[in-house]
CSV table of C-alpha atoms in Angstrom, one decimal:
chain,number,residue,atom,x,y,z
N,1,MET,CA,-51.1,42.3,4.7
N,2,VAL,CA,-48.3,40.9,2.7
N,3,GLN,CA,-46.4,38.0,4.3
N,4,GLN,CA,-42.7,38.0,3.5
N,5,VAL,CA,-41.0,34.7,2.9
N,6,THR,CA,-37.5,34.4,4.3
N,7,PRO,CA,-35.3,32.2,2.0
N,8,GLU,CA,-33.8,29.2,3.7
N,9,THR,CA,-30.2,29.6,4.6
N,10,THR,CA,-27.9,26.8,3.3
N,11,ILE,CA,-25.1,26.1,5.7
N,12,LYS,CA,-22.0,24.7,4.0
N,13,VAL,CA,-20.5,21.9,5.9
N,14,ILE,CA,-16.7,21.9,6.0
N,15,TYR,CA,-14.8,18.7,6.0
N,16,PRO,CA,-11.2,19.5,7.1
N,17,GLU,CA,-8.4,17.8,5.2
N,18,SER,CA,-5.9,18.1,8.0
N,19,ASP,CA,-5.9,18.2,11.8
N,20,GLY,CA,-2.5,19.7,12.1
N,21,GLN,CA,-1.0,16.5,13.6
N,22,PRO,CA,2.0,14.8,12.1
N,23,MET,CA,1.6,11.7,10.0
N,24,ALA,CA,3.8,9.7,12.3
N,25,ASP,CA,5.3,10.0,15.8
N,26,ASN,CA,8.8,8.6,14.8
N,27,THR,CA,10.9,7.5,11.9
N,28,GLU,CA,10.2,3.8,12.2
N,29,GLN,CA,6.4,4.3,12.2
N,30,PHE,CA,6.8,6.6,9.2
N,31,ALA,CA,9.0,4.1,7.3
N,32,TRP,CA,6.4,1.3,7.8
N,33,ILE,CA,3.5,3.5,6.6
N,34,VAL,CA,5.5,4.4,3.5
N,35,LYS,CA,6.6,0.8,2.8
N,36,ILE,CA,3.1,-0.6,3.1
N,37,LYS,CA,1.4,2.2,1.2
N,38,GLU,CA,3.9,2.4,-1.7
N,39,ASN,CA,4.2,-1.3,-2.2
N,40,LEU,CA,0.5,-1.6,-2.4
N,41,GLU,CA,0.5,1.1,-5.0
N,42,ILE,CA,3.0,-0.9,-7.0
N,43,LEU,CA,1.0,-4.1,-6.5
N,44,PHE,CA,-2.2,-2.6,-7.8
N,45,ALA,CA,-0.6,-0.1,-10.3
N,46,SER,CA,-2.3,-1.8,-13.3
N,47,GLN,CA,-5.8,-1.8,-11.7
N,48,ALA,CA,-7.5,1.5,-12.3
N,49,ASP,CA,-10.3,0.9,-9.8
N,50,VAL,CA,-8.1,0.4,-6.7
N,51,PHE,CA,-7.6,3.6,-4.7
N,52,ILE,CA,-4.8,3.6,-2.0
N,53,ALA,CA,-4.0,6.4,0.4
N,54,GLY,CA,-2.0,7.1,3.5
N,55,ASP,CA,-3.0,9.3,6.4
N,56,LEU,CA,-6.1,10.6,4.5
N,57,PHE,CA,-9.2,11.7,6.3
N,58,TRP,CA,-12.1,9.3,5.6
N,59,TYR,CA,-15.6,10.8,6.2
N,60,PRO,CA,-18.3,8.1,6.1
N,61,VAL,CA,-21.3,10.2,6.9
N,62,LYS,CA,-22.4,13.3,4.9
N,63,GLY,CA,-23.1,16.3,7.1
N,64,SER,CA,-21.1,14.9,10.0
N,65,PRO,CA,-17.5,16.3,9.8
N,66,ASN,CA,-16.7,15.1,13.3
N,67,ILE,CA,-17.1,11.5,12.3
N,68,LYS,CA,-13.8,10.7,10.7
N,69,GLN,CA,-10.6,8.7,10.8
N,70,ALA,CA,-7.3,8.9,9.0
N,71,PRO,CA,-6.0,5.3,8.6
N,72,ASP,CA,-2.2,5.0,8.2
N,73,THR,CA,-3.0,3.1,5.0
N,74,MET,CA,-6.3,2.3,3.4
N,75,VAL,CA,-7.3,0.4,0.3
N,76,VAL,CA,-10.6,0.9,-1.6
N,77,PHE,CA,-11.6,-1.5,-4.3
N,78,GLY,CA,-14.1,-0.2,-6.8
N,79,ARG,CA,-12.9,3.5,-6.8
N,80,PRO,CA,-10.6,5.1,-9.3
N,81,LYS,CA,-7.1,6.3,-8.6
N,82,GLY,CA,-6.6,10.0,-8.4
N,83,LYS,CA,-5.9,13.0,-6.2
N,84,ARG,CA,-8.2,13.6,-3.2
N,85,GLY,CA,-8.0,16.0,-0.3
N,86,SER,CA,-10.1,13.6,1.8
N,87,TYR,CA,-12.2,10.5,1.2
N,88,LEU,CA,-15.9,11.6,1.2
N,89,GLN,CA,-17.7,8.3,1.1
N,90,TRP,CA,-21.0,9.6,-0.3
N,91,ASP,CA,-19.0,11.0,-3.3
N,92,GLU,CA,-17.4,7.6,-3.8
N,93,ASP,CA,-20.5,5.5,-4.6
N,94,ASN,CA,-20.7,5.1,-0.8
N,95,ILE,CA,-17.9,2.5,-0.9
N,96,PRO,CA,-15.9,2.3,2.4
N,97,PRO,CA,-12.3,1.3,2.5
N,98,GLN,CA,-12.2,-2.5,2.6
N,99,VAL,CA,-8.7,-2.8,4.1
N,100,VAL,CA,-7.0,-0.6,6.7
N,101,PHE,CA,-3.6,-0.7,8.3
N,102,GLU,CA,-2.5,1.0,11.5
N,103,ILE,CA,1.2,1.2,12.6
N,104,LEU,CA,1.5,1.6,16.3
N,105,SER,CA,3.9,4.0,18.1
N,106,PRO,CA,4.6,4.6,21.8
N,107,GLY,CA,2.2,7.5,21.7
N,108,ASN,CA,-0.9,5.4,20.8
N,109,THR,CA,-3.2,4.9,23.7
N,110,LEU,CA,-5.6,2.0,24.4
N,111,LYS,CA,-8.5,4.4,24.3
N,112,GLU,CA,-7.4,5.8,20.9
N,113,MET,CA,-7.0,2.3,19.3
N,114,THR,CA,-10.4,1.1,20.8
N,115,LYS,CA,-12.1,4.1,19.2
N,116,LYS,CA,-10.5,3.3,15.9
N,117,LEU,CA,-11.5,-0.3,16.1
N,118,GLN,CA,-15.1,0.7,16.8
N,119,PHE,CA,-15.1,3.1,13.9
N,120,TYR,CA,-13.7,0.7,11.4
N,121,GLN,CA,-16.1,-2.0,12.6
N,122,ARG,CA,-19.1,0.3,12.4
N,123,TYR,CA,-18.4,1.8,9.0
N,124,GLY,CA,-17.7,-1.3,6.9
N,125,VAL,CA,-13.9,-2.2,7.0
N,126,GLU,CA,-13.5,-5.8,6.0
N,127,GLU,CA,-9.8,-6.3,7.1
N,128,TYR,CA,-8.0,-4.4,9.8
N,129,TYR,CA,-4.3,-5.0,10.5
N,130,ILE,CA,-2.3,-3.5,13.4
N,131,TYR,CA,1.5,-3.7,13.5
N,132,ASP,CA,3.7,-2.7,16.4
N,133,PRO,CA,7.3,-2.4,15.1
N,134,ALA,CA,8.7,-1.9,18.6
N,135,LYS,CA,7.3,-5.3,19.7
N,136,ASN,CA,7.3,-6.9,16.3
N,137,ASP,CA,3.6,-7.8,17.0
N,138,LEU,CA,1.0,-8.1,14.3
N,139,ASN,CA,-2.7,-8.4,14.9
N,140,GLY,CA,-5.5,-8.8,12.4
N,141,LEU,CA,-9.3,-8.6,12.4
N,142,LEU,CA,-11.7,-9.9,9.8
N,143,ARG,CA,-15.3,-8.8,9.3
N,144,SER,CA,-18.0,-11.4,10.2
N,145,GLY,CA,-21.4,-9.9,9.7
N,146,ASP,CA,-21.6,-6.6,11.6
N,147,SER,CA,-18.5,-7.2,13.8
N,148,PHE,CA,-14.9,-8.2,13.7
N,149,GLU,CA,-13.4,-11.5,14.5
N,150,VAL,CA,-9.7,-11.8,15.6
N,151,ILE,CA,-7.5,-13.7,13.2
N,152,GLU,CA,-5.9,-16.2,15.6
N,153,GLU,CA,-2.7,-16.9,13.6
N,154,MET,CA,-1.2,-14.0,11.7
N,155,ASN,CA,2.1,-15.7,10.8
N,156,GLY,CA,1.5,-17.0,7.3
N,157,TRP,CA,-1.9,-15.3,7.0
N,158,VAL,CA,-3.0,-14.3,3.5
N,159,SER,CA,-5.2,-11.3,3.1
N,160,PRO,CA,-8.5,-12.3,1.3
N,161,ARG,CA,-8.7,-8.9,-0.5
N,162,LEU,CA,-5.0,-8.1,-1.1
N,163,GLU,CA,-3.7,-11.7,-1.5
N,164,ILE,CA,-0.5,-10.6,0.3
N,165,ARG,CA,1.1,-12.9,2.9
N,166,PHE,CA,2.3,-11.8,6.3
N,167,THR,CA,5.4,-13.6,7.8
N,168,LEU,CA,6.7,-12.8,11.2
N,169,THR,CA,10.5,-13.5,11.6
N,170,PRO,CA,12.2,-13.2,15.0
N,171,ASP,CA,13.2,-9.6,14.1
N,172,THR,CA,10.6,-8.1,11.8
N,173,LEU,CA,7.4,-8.4,9.7
N,174,GLU,CA,7.8,-9.5,6.1
N,175,ILE,CA,5.0,-8.9,3.6
N,176,ILE,CA,5.0,-11.0,0.5
N,177,SER,CA,3.1,-10.1,-2.7
N,178,PRO,CA,1.1,-12.8,-4.7
N,179,THR,CA,4.1,-13.0,-7.1
N,180,GLY,CA,6.5,-13.8,-4.2
N,181,GLN,CA,8.1,-10.4,-4.1
N,182,LYS,CA,8.9,-9.1,-0.6
N,183,PHE,CA,7.6,-5.6,0.2
N,184,LEU,CA,10.7,-3.3,0.2
N,185,SER,CA,11.6,0.1,1.4
N,186,PRO,CA,12.2,2.8,-1.3
N,187,VAL,CA,16.0,2.5,-0.7
N,188,GLU,CA,15.8,-1.3,-1.1
N,189,ILE,CA,13.8,-0.9,-4.3
N,190,ASP,CA,16.4,1.5,-5.7
N,191,GLN,CA,19.2,-0.9,-4.7
N,192,LEU,CA,17.5,-3.8,-6.4
N,193,ARG,CA,16.9,-1.7,-9.5
N,194,GLU,CA,20.7,-0.8,-9.5
N,195,GLN,CA,21.6,-4.5,-9.1
N,196,GLU,CA,19.4,-5.5,-12.0
N,197,HIS,CA,20.9,-2.7,-14.1
N,198,GLN,CA,24.5,-3.8,-13.3
N,199,ALA,CA,23.6,-7.4,-14.0
N,200,LYS,CA,22.2,-6.3,-17.4
N,201,GLU,CA,25.3,-4.3,-18.2
N,202,ALA,CA,27.5,-7.2,-17.2
N,203,ALA,CA,25.5,-9.6,-19.5
N,204,LEU,CA,25.7,-7.1,-22.4
N,205,LYS,CA,29.5,-6.8,-21.9
N,206,GLU,CA,29.8,-10.6,-21.9
N,207,LEU,CA,27.7,-10.8,-25.0
N,208,ASP,CA,30.0,-8.3,-26.7
N,209,LYS,CA,33.1,-10.4,-25.7
N,210,GLU,CA,31.5,-13.5,-27.1
N,211,ARG,CA,30.8,-11.7,-30.4
N,212,ASP,CA,34.4,-10.5,-30.6
N,213,ARG,CA,35.7,-14.0,-29.9
N,214,TYR,CA,33.4,-15.4,-32.6
N,215,GLN,CA,34.6,-12.8,-35.1
N,216,GLU,CA,38.3,-13.6,-34.3
N,217,LEU,CA,37.6,-17.3,-34.8
N,218,LEU,CA,36.0,-16.6,-38.2
N,219,ALA,CA,39.0,-14.5,-39.2
N,220,LYS,CA,41.5,-17.2,-38.3
N,221,LEU,CA,39.4,-19.8,-40.2
N,222,GLN,CA,39.3,-17.5,-43.2
N,223,GLU,CA,43.1,-17.1,-43.0
N,224,LYS,CA,43.5,-20.9,-43.3
N,225,GLY,CA,41.3,-20.8,-46.4
N,226,ILE,CA,38.2,-22.3,-44.8
N,227,ASP,CA,34.9,-21.2,-46.3
N,228,THR,CA,33.1,-19.9,-43.2
N,229,ASP,CA,29.9,-19.2,-45.2
N,230,ASN,CA,29.2,-22.9,-45.5
N,231,LEU,CA,30.0,-23.8,-41.9
Protein backbone atom coordinates (compact mmCIF):
# COMPACT_ATOMS: atom_id res chain seq x y z
CA MET A 1 0.00 0.00 0.00
CA VAL A 2 1.37 3.35 -0.99
CA GLN A 3 0.78 6.13 1.54
CA GLN A 4 0.21 9.52 -0.04
CA VAL A 5 1.84 12.52 1.62
CA THR A 6 -0.33 15.62 1.61
CA PRO A 7 1.79 18.79 1.28
CA GLU A 8 1.36 21.29 4.08
CA THR A 9 -0.75 24.26 3.14
CA THR A 10 0.88 27.59 3.87
CA ILE A 11 -1.62 30.20 4.90
CA LYS A 12 -0.57 33.74 4.04
CA VAL A 13 -1.26 36.17 6.83
CA ILE A 14 -2.64 39.53 5.70
CA TYR A 15 -1.68 42.66 7.60
CA PRO A 16 -4.17 45.35 6.53
CA GLU A 17 -2.76 48.81 5.82
CA SER A 18 -6.04 50.59 6.52
CA ASP A 19 -9.12 50.12 8.66
CA GLY A 20 -11.25 52.53 6.64
CA GLN A 21 -11.37 55.02 9.49
CA PRO A 22 -10.40 58.70 9.03
CA MET A 23 -7.01 59.88 10.24
CA ALA A 24 -8.62 62.54 12.44
CA ASP A 25 -12.06 63.39 13.79
CA ASN A 26 -11.80 67.15 13.28
CA THR A 27 -9.64 69.85 11.74
CA GLU A 28 -7.82 70.78 14.95
CA GLN A 29 -6.77 67.22 15.66
CA PHE A 30 -5.57 66.81 12.08
CA ALA A 31 -3.63 70.10 12.22
CA TRP A 32 -1.80 68.99 15.36
CA ILE A 33 -0.95 65.58 13.92
CA VAL A 34 0.48 67.22 10.80
CA LYS A 35 2.40 69.86 12.80
CA ILE A 36 4.09 67.32 15.08
CA LYS A 37 4.82 64.77 12.38
CA GLU A 38 6.16 67.22 9.79
CA ASN A 39 8.27 69.23 12.24
CA LEU A 40 9.84 66.02 13.50
CA GLU A 41 10.58 65.13 9.86
CA ILE A 42 12.34 68.49 9.50
CA LEU A 43 14.19 68.06 12.80
CA PHE A 44 15.59 64.64 11.83
CA ALA A 45 15.88 65.23 8.07
CA SER A 46 19.67 64.79 8.13
CA GLN A 47 19.54 61.51 10.10
CA ALA A 48 18.96 58.62 7.72
CA ASP A 49 18.21 56.14 10.50
CA VAL A 50 15.22 57.91 12.03
CA PHE A 51 11.85 56.81 10.65
CA ILE A 52 8.81 58.98 11.37
CA ALA A 53 5.22 58.22 10.42
CA GLY A 54 1.70 59.42 11.06
CA ASP A 55 -1.37 57.18 11.34
CA LEU A 56 0.57 54.11 10.19
CA PHE A 57 -0.38 50.64 11.42
CA TRP A 58 2.29 49.13 13.66
CA TYR A 59 2.23 45.33 13.92
CA PRO A 60 4.56 44.15 16.72
CA VAL A 61 3.88 40.39 16.50
CA LYS A 62 4.37 38.29 13.39
CA GLY A 63 1.37 36.13 12.60
CA SER A 64 -1.00 38.25 14.71
CA PRO A 65 -2.68 40.82 12.45
CA ASN A 66 -5.21 41.70 15.15
CA ILE A 67 -2.45 43.03 17.41
CA LYS A 68 -1.90 46.52 16.04
CA GLN A 69 -2.12 50.24 16.68
CA ALA A 70 -1.84 53.30 14.45
CA PRO A 71 -0.25 56.08 16.55
CA ASP A 72 -1.02 59.61 15.45
CA THR A 73 2.74 60.06 15.21
CA MET A 74 5.53 57.61 15.92
CA VAL A 75 9.30 57.91 15.85
CA VAL A 76 11.66 54.98 15.38
CA PHE A 77 15.38 55.40 15.96
CA GLY A 78 17.57 52.86 14.20
CA ARG A 79 15.40 52.31 11.12
CA PRO A 80 15.88 53.91 7.69
CA LYS A 81 13.55 56.45 6.21
CA GLY A 82 11.41 55.28 3.32
CA LYS A 83 7.95 54.31 2.16
CA ARG A 84 5.97 51.75 4.11
CA GLY A 85 2.38 50.53 3.94
CA SER A 86 2.62 49.49 7.58
CA TYR A 87 5.31 48.98 10.21
CA LEU A 88 5.97 45.24 10.47
CA GLN A 89 8.27 45.12 13.46
CA TRP A 90 9.84 41.75 12.63
CA ASP A 91 10.99 43.20 9.29
CA GLU A 92 12.50 46.21 11.08
CA ASP A 93 15.18 44.44 13.17
CA ASN A 94 12.42 44.00 15.76
CA ILE A 95 12.81 47.65 16.79
CA PRO A 96 9.59 49.16 18.20
CA PRO A 97 8.74 52.85 17.95
CA GLN A 98 10.46 54.56 20.87
CA VAL A 99 8.30 57.70 20.90
CA VAL A 100 4.55 57.94 20.29
CA PHE A 101 2.15 60.90 20.18
CA GLU A 102 -1.63 60.79 20.43
CA ILE A 103 -3.82 63.85 19.83
CA LEU A 104 -7.18 63.57 21.55
CA SER A 105 -10.55 64.42 20.06
CA PRO A 106 -14.04 64.40 21.62
CA GLY A 107 -14.58 60.98 20.07
CA ASN A 108 -11.82 59.29 22.06
CA THR A 109 -13.13 57.10 24.88
CA LEU A 110 -11.45 56.17 28.14
CA LYS A 111 -11.59 52.50 27.11
CA GLU A 112 -9.88 53.25 23.80
CA MET A 113 -7.08 55.31 25.39
CA THR A 114 -6.57 52.69 28.13
CA LYS A 115 -6.11 50.00 25.49
CA LYS A 116 -3.60 52.19 23.65
CA LEU A 117 -1.66 52.83 26.84
CA GLN A 118 -1.53 49.11 27.61
CA PHE A 119 -0.44 48.34 24.05
CA TYR A 120 2.37 50.92 24.04
CA GLN A 121 3.50 49.80 27.49
CA ARG A 122 3.54 46.13 26.50
CA TYR A 123 5.31 46.52 23.17
CA GLY A 124 8.25 48.72 24.11
CA VAL A 125 7.40 52.41 23.65
CA GLU A 126 9.78 54.53 25.73
CA GLU A 127 7.96 57.88 25.65
CA TYR A 128 4.21 58.38 25.23
CA TYR A 129 2.73 61.88 24.91
CA ILE A 130 -1.01 62.66 24.87
CA TYR A 131 -2.27 66.15 24.02
CA ASP A 132 -5.87 67.36 24.23
CA PRO A 133 -6.13 70.58 22.17
CA ALA A 134 -9.66 71.31 23.39
CA LYS A 135 -8.51 71.41 27.03
CA ASN A 136 -4.91 72.45 26.30
CA ASP A 137 -3.87 69.51 28.45
CA LEU A 138 -0.61 67.60 27.92
CA ASN A 139 0.30 64.33 29.61
CA GLY A 140 3.42 62.24 29.27
CA LEU A 141 4.56 58.79 30.31
CA LEU A 142 8.14 57.53 30.47
CA ARG A 143 9.22 53.90 30.47
CA SER A 144 10.62 52.52 33.70
CA GLY A 145 11.42 48.83 33.36
CA ASP A 146 8.36 47.04 32.00
CA SER A 147 5.87 49.80 32.79
CA PHE A 148 5.22 53.52 32.39
CA GLU A 149 5.67 56.22 34.97
CA VAL A 150 3.70 59.47 34.72
CA ILE A 151 5.80 62.57 34.06
CA GLU A 152 4.63 64.80 36.90
CA GLU A 153 5.48 68.17 35.32
CA MET A 154 5.10 68.45 31.56
CA ASN A 155 5.50 72.23 31.32
CA GLY A 156 9.16 72.64 30.41
CA TRP A 157 9.74 68.89 29.99
CA VAL A 158 12.48 67.91 27.51
CA SER A 159 12.07 64.60 25.68
CA PRO A 160 15.08 62.35 26.37
CA ARG A 161 14.92 60.87 22.87
CA LEU A 162 13.82 63.83 20.75
CA GLU A 163 15.42 66.62 22.82
CA ILE A 164 12.38 68.82 22.15
CA ARG A 165 10.89 70.97 24.90
CA PHE A 166 7.19 71.21 25.71
CA THR A 167 5.85 74.57 26.92
CA LEU A 168 2.24 75.09 27.92
CA THR A 169 1.01 78.66 27.53
CA PRO A 170 -2.45 79.74 28.74
CA ASP A 171 -3.83 79.11 25.23
CA THR A 172 -1.84 76.35 23.57
CA LEU A 173 1.07 73.95 23.51
CA GLU A 174 4.39 75.10 22.12
CA ILE A 175 7.03 72.58 21.10
CA ILE A 176 10.59 73.88 20.81
CA SER A 177 13.37 72.12 18.91
CA PRO A 178 16.90 71.75 20.36
CA THR A 179 17.95 74.75 18.25
CA GLY A 180 15.25 76.94 19.80
CA GLN A 181 12.95 76.88 16.75
CA LYS A 182 9.25 76.58 17.58
CA PHE A 183 7.27 73.88 15.79
CA LEU A 184 5.17 75.68 13.17
CA SER A 185 2.23 74.79 10.96
CA PRO A 186 2.88 74.45 7.20
CA VAL A 187 1.28 77.87 6.67
CA GLU A 188 3.49 79.45 9.33
CA ILE A 189 6.57 77.81 7.80
CA ASP A 190 5.64 79.25 4.41
CA GLN A 191 5.05 82.70 5.90
CA LEU A 192 8.42 82.58 7.67
CA ARG A 193 10.10 81.53 4.43
CA GLU A 194 8.44 84.45 2.63
CA GLN A 195 9.53 86.88 5.35
CA GLU A 196 13.10 85.65 5.08
CA HIS A 197 12.94 85.97 1.28
CA GLN A 198 11.63 89.53 1.52
CA ALA A 199 14.30 90.44 4.08
CA LYS A 200 16.98 89.05 1.77
CA GLU A 201 15.57 91.00 -1.19
CA ALA A 202 15.51 94.19 0.89
CA ALA A 203 19.13 93.64 1.97
CA LEU A 204 20.22 93.12 -1.64
CA LYS A 205 18.44 96.30 -2.73
CA GLU A 206 20.11 98.24 0.08
CA LEU A 207 23.47 96.81 -0.99
CA ASP A 208 22.82 97.93 -4.56
CA LYS A 209 22.00 101.45 -3.32
CA GLU A 210 25.20 101.58 -1.28
CA ARG A 211 27.17 100.46 -4.33
CA ASP A 212 25.56 103.16 -6.46
CA ARG A 213 26.29 105.84 -3.83
CA TYR A 214 29.89 104.67 -3.67
CA GLN A 215 30.24 104.88 -7.44
CA GLU A 216 28.72 108.39 -7.45
CA LEU A 217 31.20 109.46 -4.76
CA LEU A 218 34.11 108.09 -6.75
CA ALA A 219 32.89 109.93 -9.86
CA LYS A 220 32.68 113.26 -7.97
CA LEU A 221 36.17 112.79 -6.54
CA GLN A 222 37.54 112.03 -9.99
CA GLU A 223 35.88 115.18 -11.36
CA LYS A 224 37.85 117.16 -8.77
CA GLY A 225 41.08 115.55 -9.94
CA ILE A 226 41.51 113.28 -6.97
CA ASP A 227 43.28 110.01 -7.71
CA THR A 228 40.79 107.52 -6.34
CA ASP A 229 43.10 104.56 -7.05
CA ASN A 230 45.37 105.61 -4.19
CA LEU A 231 42.65 106.30 -1.62
